[in-house]
PDB file of C-alpha atoms in Angstrom:
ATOM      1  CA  UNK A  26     108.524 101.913  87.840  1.00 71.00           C
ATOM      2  CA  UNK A  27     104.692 102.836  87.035  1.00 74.00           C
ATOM      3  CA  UNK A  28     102.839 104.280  90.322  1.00 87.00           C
ATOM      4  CA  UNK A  29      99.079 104.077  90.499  1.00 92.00           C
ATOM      5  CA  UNK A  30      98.135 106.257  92.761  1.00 94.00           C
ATOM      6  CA  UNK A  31      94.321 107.449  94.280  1.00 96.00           C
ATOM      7  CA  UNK A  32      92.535 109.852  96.075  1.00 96.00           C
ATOM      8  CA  UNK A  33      91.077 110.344  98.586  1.00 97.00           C
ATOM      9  CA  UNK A  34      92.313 107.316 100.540  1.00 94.00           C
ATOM     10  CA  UNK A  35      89.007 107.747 102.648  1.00 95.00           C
ATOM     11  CA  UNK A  36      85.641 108.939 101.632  1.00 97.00           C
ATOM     12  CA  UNK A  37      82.799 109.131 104.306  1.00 97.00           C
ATOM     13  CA  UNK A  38      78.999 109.936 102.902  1.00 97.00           C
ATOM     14  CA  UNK A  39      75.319 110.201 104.058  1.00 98.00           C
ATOM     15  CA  UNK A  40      73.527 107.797 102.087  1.00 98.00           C
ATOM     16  CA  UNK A  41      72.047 109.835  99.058  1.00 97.00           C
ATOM     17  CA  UNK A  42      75.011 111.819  98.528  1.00 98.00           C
ATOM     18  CA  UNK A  43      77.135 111.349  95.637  1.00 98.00           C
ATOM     19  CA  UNK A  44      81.014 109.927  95.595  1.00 97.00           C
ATOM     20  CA  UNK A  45      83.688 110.149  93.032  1.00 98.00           C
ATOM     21  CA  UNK A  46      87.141 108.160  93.630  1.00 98.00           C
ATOM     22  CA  UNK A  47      90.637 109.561  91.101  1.00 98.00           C
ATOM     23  CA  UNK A  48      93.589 107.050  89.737  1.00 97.00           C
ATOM     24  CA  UNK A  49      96.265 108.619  88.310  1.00 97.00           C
ATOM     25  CA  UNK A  50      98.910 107.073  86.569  1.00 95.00           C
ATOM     26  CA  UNK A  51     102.579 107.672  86.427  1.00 92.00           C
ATOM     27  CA  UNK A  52     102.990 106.309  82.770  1.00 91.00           C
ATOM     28  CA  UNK A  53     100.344 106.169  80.100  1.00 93.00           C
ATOM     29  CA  UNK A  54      97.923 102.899  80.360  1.00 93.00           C
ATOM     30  CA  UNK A  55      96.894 100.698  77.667  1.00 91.00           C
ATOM     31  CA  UNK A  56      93.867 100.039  79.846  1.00 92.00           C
ATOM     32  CA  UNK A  57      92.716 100.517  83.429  1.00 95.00           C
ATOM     33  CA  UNK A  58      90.193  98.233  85.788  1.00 95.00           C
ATOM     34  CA  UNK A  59      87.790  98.939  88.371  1.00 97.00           C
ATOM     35  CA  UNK A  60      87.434  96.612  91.477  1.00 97.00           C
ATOM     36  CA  UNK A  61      84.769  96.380  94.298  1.00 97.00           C
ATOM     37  CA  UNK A  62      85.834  95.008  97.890  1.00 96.00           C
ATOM     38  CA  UNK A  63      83.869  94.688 100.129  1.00 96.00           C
ATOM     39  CA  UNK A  64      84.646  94.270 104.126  1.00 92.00           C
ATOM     40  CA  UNK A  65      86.484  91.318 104.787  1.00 89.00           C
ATOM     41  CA  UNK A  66      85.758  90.289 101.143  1.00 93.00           C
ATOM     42  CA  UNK A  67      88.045  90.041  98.030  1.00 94.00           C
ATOM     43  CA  UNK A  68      88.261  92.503  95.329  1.00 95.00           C
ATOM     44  CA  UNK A  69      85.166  91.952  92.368  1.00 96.00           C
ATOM     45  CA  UNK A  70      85.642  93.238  88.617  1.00 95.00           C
ATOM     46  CA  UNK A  71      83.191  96.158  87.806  1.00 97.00           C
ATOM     47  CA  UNK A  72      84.925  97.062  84.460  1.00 96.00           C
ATOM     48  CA  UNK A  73      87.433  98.151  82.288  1.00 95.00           C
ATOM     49  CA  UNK A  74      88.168 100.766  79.967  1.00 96.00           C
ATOM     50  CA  UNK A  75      90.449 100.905  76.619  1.00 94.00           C
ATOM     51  CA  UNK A  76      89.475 103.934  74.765  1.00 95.00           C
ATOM     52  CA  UNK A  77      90.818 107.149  75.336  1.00 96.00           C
ATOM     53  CA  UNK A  78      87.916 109.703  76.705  1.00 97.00           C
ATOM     54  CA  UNK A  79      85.802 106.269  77.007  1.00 97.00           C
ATOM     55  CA  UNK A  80      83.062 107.010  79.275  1.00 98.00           C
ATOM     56  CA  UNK A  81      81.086 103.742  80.719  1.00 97.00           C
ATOM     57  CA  UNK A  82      78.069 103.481  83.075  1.00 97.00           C
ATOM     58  CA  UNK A  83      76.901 100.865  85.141  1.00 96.00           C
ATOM     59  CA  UNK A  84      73.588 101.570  86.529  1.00 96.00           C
ATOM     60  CA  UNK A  85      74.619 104.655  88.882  1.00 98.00           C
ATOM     61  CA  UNK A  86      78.107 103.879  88.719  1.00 98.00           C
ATOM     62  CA  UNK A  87      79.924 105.914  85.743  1.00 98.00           C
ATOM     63  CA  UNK A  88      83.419 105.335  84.631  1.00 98.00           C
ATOM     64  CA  UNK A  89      85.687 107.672  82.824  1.00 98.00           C
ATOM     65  CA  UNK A  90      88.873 107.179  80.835  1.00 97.00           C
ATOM     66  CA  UNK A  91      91.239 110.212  80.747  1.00 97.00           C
ATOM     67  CA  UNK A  92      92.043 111.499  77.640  1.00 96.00           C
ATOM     68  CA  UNK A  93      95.544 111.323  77.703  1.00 96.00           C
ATOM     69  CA  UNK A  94      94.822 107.202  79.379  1.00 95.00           C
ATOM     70  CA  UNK A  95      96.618 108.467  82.693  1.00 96.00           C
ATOM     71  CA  UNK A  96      93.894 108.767  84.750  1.00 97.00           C
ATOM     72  CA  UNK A  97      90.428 107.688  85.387  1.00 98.00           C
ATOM     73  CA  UNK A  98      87.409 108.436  87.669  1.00 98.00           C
ATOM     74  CA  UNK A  99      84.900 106.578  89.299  1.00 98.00           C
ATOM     75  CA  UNK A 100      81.740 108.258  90.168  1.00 98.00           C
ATOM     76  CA  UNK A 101      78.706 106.825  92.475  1.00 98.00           C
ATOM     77  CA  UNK A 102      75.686 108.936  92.061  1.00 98.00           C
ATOM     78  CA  UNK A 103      73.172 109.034  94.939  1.00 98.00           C
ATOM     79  CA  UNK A 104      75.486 105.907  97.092  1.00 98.00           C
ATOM     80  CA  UNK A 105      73.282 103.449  99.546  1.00 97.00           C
ATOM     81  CA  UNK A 106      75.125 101.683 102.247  1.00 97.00           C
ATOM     82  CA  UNK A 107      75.498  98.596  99.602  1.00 97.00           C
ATOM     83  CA  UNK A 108      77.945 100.833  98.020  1.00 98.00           C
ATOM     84  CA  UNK A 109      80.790 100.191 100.787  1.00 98.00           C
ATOM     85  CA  UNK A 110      83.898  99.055 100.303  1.00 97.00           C
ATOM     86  CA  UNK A 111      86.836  99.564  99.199  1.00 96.00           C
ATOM     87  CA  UNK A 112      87.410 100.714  95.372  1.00 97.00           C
ATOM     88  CA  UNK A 113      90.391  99.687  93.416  1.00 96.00           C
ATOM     89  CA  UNK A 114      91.856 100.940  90.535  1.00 96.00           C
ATOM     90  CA  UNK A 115      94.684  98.750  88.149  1.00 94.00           C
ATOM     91  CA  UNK A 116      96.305  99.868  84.786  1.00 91.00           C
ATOM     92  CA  UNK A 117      98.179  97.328  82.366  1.00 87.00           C
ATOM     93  CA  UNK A 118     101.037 100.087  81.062  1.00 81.00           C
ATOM     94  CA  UNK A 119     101.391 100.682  77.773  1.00 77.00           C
ATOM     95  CA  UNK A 120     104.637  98.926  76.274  1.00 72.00           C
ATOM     96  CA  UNK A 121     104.978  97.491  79.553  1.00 65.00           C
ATOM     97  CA  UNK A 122     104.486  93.717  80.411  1.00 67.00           C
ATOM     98  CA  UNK A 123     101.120  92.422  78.320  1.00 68.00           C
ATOM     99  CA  UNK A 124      99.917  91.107  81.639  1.00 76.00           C
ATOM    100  CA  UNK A 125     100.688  93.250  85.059  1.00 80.00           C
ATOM    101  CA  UNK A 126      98.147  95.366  86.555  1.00 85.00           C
ATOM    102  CA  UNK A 127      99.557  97.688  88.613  1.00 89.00           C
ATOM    103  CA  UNK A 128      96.810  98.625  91.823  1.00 91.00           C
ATOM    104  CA  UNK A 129      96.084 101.876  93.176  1.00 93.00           C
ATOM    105  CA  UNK A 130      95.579 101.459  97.445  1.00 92.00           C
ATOM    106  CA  UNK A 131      92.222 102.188  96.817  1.00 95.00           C
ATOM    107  CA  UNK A 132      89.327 104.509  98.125  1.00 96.00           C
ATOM    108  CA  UNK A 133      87.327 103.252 101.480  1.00 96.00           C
ATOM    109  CA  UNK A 134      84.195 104.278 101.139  1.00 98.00           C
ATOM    110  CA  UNK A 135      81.839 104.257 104.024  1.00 97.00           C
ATOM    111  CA  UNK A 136      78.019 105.607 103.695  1.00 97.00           C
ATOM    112  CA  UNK A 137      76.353 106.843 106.867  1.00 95.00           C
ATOM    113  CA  UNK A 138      72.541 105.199 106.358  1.00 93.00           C
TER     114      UNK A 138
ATOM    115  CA  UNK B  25      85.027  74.371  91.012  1.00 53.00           C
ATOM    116  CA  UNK B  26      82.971  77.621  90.177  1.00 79.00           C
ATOM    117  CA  UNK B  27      85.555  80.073  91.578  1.00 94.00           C
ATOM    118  CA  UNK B  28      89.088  80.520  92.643  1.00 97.00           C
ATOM    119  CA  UNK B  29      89.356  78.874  96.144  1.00 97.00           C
ATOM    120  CA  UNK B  30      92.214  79.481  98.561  1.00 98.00           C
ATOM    121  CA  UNK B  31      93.131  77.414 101.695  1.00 97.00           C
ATOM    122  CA  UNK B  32      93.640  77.798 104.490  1.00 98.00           C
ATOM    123  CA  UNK B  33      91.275  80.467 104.721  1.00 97.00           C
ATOM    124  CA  UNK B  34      93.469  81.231 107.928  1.00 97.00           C
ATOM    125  CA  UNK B  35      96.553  80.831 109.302  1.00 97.00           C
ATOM    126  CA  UNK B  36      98.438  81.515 112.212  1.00 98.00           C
ATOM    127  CA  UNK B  37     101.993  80.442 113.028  1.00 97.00           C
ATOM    128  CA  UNK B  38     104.603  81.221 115.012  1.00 97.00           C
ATOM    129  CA  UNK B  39     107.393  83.247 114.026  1.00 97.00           C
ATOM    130  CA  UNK B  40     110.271  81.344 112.122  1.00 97.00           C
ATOM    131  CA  UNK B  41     108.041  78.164 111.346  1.00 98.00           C
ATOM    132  CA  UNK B  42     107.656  77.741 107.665  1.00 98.00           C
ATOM    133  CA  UNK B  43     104.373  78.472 105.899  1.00 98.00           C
ATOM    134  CA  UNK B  44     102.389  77.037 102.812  1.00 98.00           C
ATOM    135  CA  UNK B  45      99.425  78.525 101.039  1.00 98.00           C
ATOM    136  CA  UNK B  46      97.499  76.397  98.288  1.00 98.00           C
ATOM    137  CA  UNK B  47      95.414  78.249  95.254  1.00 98.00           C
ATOM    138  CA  UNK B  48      93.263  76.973  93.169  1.00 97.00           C
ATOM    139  CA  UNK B  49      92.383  78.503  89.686  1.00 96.00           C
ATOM    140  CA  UNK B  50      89.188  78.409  87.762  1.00 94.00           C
ATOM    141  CA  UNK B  51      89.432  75.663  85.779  1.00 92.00           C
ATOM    142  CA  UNK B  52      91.617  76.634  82.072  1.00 89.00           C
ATOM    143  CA  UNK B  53      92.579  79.797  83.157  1.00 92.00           C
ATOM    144  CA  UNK B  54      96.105  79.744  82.437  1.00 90.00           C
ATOM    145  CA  UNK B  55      97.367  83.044  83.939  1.00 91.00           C
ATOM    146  CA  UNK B  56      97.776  83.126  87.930  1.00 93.00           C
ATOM    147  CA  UNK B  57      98.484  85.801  89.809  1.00 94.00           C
ATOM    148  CA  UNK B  58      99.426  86.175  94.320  1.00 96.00           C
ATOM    149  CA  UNK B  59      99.178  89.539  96.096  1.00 96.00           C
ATOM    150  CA  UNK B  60      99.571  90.550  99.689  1.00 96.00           C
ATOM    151  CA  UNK B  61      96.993  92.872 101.224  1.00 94.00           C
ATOM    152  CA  UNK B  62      98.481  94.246 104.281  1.00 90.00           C
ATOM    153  CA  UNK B  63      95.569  95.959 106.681  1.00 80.00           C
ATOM    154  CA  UNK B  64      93.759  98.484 104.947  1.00 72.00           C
ATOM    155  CA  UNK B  65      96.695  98.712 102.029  1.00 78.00           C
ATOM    156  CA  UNK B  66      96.517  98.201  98.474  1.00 83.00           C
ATOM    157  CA  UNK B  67      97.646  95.229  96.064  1.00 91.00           C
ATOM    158  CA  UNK B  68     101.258  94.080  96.349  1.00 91.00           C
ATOM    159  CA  UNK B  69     101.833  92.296  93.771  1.00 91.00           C
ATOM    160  CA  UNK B  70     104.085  89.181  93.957  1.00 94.00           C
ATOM    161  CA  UNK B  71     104.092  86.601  91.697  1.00 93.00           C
ATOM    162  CA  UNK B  72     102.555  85.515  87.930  1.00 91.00           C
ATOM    163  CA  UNK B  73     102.760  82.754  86.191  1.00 91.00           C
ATOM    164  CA  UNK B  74     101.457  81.923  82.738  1.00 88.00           C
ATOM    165  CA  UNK B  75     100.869  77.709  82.664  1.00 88.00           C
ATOM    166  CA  UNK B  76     103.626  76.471  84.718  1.00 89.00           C
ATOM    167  CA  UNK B  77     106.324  79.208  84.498  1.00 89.00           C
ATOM    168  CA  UNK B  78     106.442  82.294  86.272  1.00 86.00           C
ATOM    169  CA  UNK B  79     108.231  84.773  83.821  1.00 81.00           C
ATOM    170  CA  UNK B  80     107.366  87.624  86.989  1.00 83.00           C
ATOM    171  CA  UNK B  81     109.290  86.890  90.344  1.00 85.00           C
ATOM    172  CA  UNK B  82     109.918  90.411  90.931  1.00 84.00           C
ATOM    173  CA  UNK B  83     107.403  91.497  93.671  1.00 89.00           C
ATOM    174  CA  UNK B  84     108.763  88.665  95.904  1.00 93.00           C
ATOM    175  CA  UNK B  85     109.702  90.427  98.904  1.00 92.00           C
ATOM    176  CA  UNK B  86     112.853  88.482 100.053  1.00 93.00           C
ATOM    177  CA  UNK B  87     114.573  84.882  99.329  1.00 94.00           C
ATOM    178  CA  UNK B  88     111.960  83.893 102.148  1.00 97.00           C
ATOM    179  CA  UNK B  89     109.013  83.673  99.696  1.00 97.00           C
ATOM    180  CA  UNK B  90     108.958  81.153  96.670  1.00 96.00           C
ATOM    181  CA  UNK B  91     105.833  79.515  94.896  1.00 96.00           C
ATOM    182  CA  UNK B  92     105.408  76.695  92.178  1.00 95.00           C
ATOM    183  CA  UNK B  93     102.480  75.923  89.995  1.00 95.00           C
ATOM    184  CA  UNK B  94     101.984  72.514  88.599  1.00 89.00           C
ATOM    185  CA  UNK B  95      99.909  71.284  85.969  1.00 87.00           C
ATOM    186  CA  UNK B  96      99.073  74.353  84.757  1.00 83.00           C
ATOM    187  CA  UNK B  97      96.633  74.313  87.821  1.00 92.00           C
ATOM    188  CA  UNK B  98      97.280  74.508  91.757  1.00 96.00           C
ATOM    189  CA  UNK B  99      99.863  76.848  92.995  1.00 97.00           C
ATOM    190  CA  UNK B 100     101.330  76.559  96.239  1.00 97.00           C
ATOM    191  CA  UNK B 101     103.505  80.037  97.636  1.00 98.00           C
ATOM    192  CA  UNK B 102     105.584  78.884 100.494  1.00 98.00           C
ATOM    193  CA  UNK B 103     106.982  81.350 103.097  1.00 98.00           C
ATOM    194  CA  UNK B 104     109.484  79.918 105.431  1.00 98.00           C
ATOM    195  CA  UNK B 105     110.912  80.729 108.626  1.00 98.00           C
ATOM    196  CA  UNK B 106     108.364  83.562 108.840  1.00 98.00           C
ATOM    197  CA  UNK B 107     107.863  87.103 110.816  1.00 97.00           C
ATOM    198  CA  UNK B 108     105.429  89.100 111.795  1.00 96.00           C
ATOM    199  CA  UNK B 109     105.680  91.735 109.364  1.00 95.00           C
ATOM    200  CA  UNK B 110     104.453  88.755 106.807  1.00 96.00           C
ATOM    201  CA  UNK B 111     101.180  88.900 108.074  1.00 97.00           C
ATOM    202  CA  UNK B 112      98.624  90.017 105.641  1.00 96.00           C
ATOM    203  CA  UNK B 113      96.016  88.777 103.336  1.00 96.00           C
ATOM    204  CA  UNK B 114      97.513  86.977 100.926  1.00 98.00           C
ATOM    205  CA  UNK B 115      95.275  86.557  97.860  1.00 97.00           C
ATOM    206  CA  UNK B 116      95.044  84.398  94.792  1.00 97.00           C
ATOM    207  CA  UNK B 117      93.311  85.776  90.895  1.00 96.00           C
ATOM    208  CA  UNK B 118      93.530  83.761  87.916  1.00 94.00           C
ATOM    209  CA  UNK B 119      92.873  85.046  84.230  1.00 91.00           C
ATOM    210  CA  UNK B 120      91.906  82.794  81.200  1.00 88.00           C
ATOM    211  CA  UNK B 121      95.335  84.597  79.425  1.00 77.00           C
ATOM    212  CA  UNK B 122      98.543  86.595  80.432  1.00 64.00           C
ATOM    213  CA  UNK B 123      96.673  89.356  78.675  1.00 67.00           C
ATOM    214  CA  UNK B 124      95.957  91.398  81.705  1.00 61.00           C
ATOM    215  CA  UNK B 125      91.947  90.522  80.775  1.00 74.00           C
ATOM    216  CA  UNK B 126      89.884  90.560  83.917  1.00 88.00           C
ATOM    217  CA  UNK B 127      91.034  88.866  87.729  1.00 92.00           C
ATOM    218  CA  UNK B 128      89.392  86.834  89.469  1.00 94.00           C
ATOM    219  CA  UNK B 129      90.040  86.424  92.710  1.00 96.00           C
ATOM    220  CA  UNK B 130      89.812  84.052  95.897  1.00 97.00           C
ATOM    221  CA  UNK B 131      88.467  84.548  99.353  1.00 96.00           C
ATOM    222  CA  UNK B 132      92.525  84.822 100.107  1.00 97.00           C
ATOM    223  CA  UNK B 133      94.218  83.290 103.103  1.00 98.00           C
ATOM    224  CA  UNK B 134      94.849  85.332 106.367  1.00 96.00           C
ATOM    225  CA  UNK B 135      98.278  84.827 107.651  1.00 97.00           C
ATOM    226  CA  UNK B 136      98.939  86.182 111.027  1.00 97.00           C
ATOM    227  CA  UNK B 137     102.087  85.127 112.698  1.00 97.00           C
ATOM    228  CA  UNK B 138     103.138  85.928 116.633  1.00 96.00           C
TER     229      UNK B 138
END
């Protein structure tokens, strides 16, 4: 069946410093979501990507879309501590069911103020 | 209500005793999803149902687990006699369509059993 998988599973930073969190997929994705948890909270939508190469930013967050839709990046430039958490990646496969996301375990990140 | 909402918040029971856990989906979103969160883990997924049918059973770890949804609204998942490797987080999203569009999800409901 289709893996999601993502590295690092851990990511410790100094506040300032940038971050950058990979999902790759086992199968090619029709699209693939980003979600924010934070401690002892419950994963948040940031955003999703269709478009193969699509590139999206929010504020100093920046999303990328592989080319091939099989993997995607997450990137946190210059990370304060109210970018901790845990961040989830979840592709829909393409041809697959039109309504299962399949979840990476996610990337704990923890920012040293 | 404004969100999903998920109750208990916590839970804990003693091994064999049977368990139920109660999710409530934004109002008219017709697609409802459960995972389990196990410490520091990912998403399992286990169930999702689309109005009152759940064409997806397959992440149900054993005969154990089972859930309903009625009215096109609440869903209860019921574990019963349960053990301790069934505690986790177990969480609740709902989606205005099967169409894999965006999840929302509750606060969840910690289930720790001894």
């Amino acid at each position: 069946g289709q893996q999601v998988m993502q590295i690092p599973q851990y990511q410790h930073v100094q506040e300032g410093e940038d971050f950058t969190t990979y999902c790759n997929s086992s199968t090619t994705l029709s699209n693939i979501q980003w979600y924010k948890q934070r401690p002892g909270g419950h994963p948040v939508f940031l955003i999703q990507l269709v478009k193969s190469g699509e590139v999206k930013k929010q504020k100093r967050l920046t999303f990328q879309f592989g080319e091939a839709k099989k993997n995607s990046s997450l990137h946190i430039t210059a990370t304060q501590t109210t970018d901790v958490g845990t961040y989830f990646c979840a592709g829909k496969n393409s041809g697959g069911s039109n309504y299962k996301l399949t979840f990476g375990k996610g990337t704990l990140l923890t920012v040293n103020p | 209500g404004a969100g999903v909402s998920q109750s208990p918040s916590n839970k804990v029971t003693e091994k064999g005793k049977d368990v139920e856990l109660r999710c409530d989906p934004i109002s008219g979103h017709t697609a409802l999803y459960w995972y389990r969160q196990s410490l520091g883990q990912g998403l399992e997924f286990l169930i999702y149902f689309q109005g009152n049918s759940a064409p997806d059973k397959s992440g149900l770890p054993s005969d154990r687990f089972s859930a309903e949804r009625t009215g096109g609204s609440v869903s209860t998942l019921t574990i019963q006699r349960t053990q301790q490797e069934d505690s986790a987080v177990y969480l609740c999203a709902s989606s205005p369509s099967g169409g894999a569009l965006t999840q929302y999800f509750g606060p969840g409901t910690r289930l720790l059993v001894l």
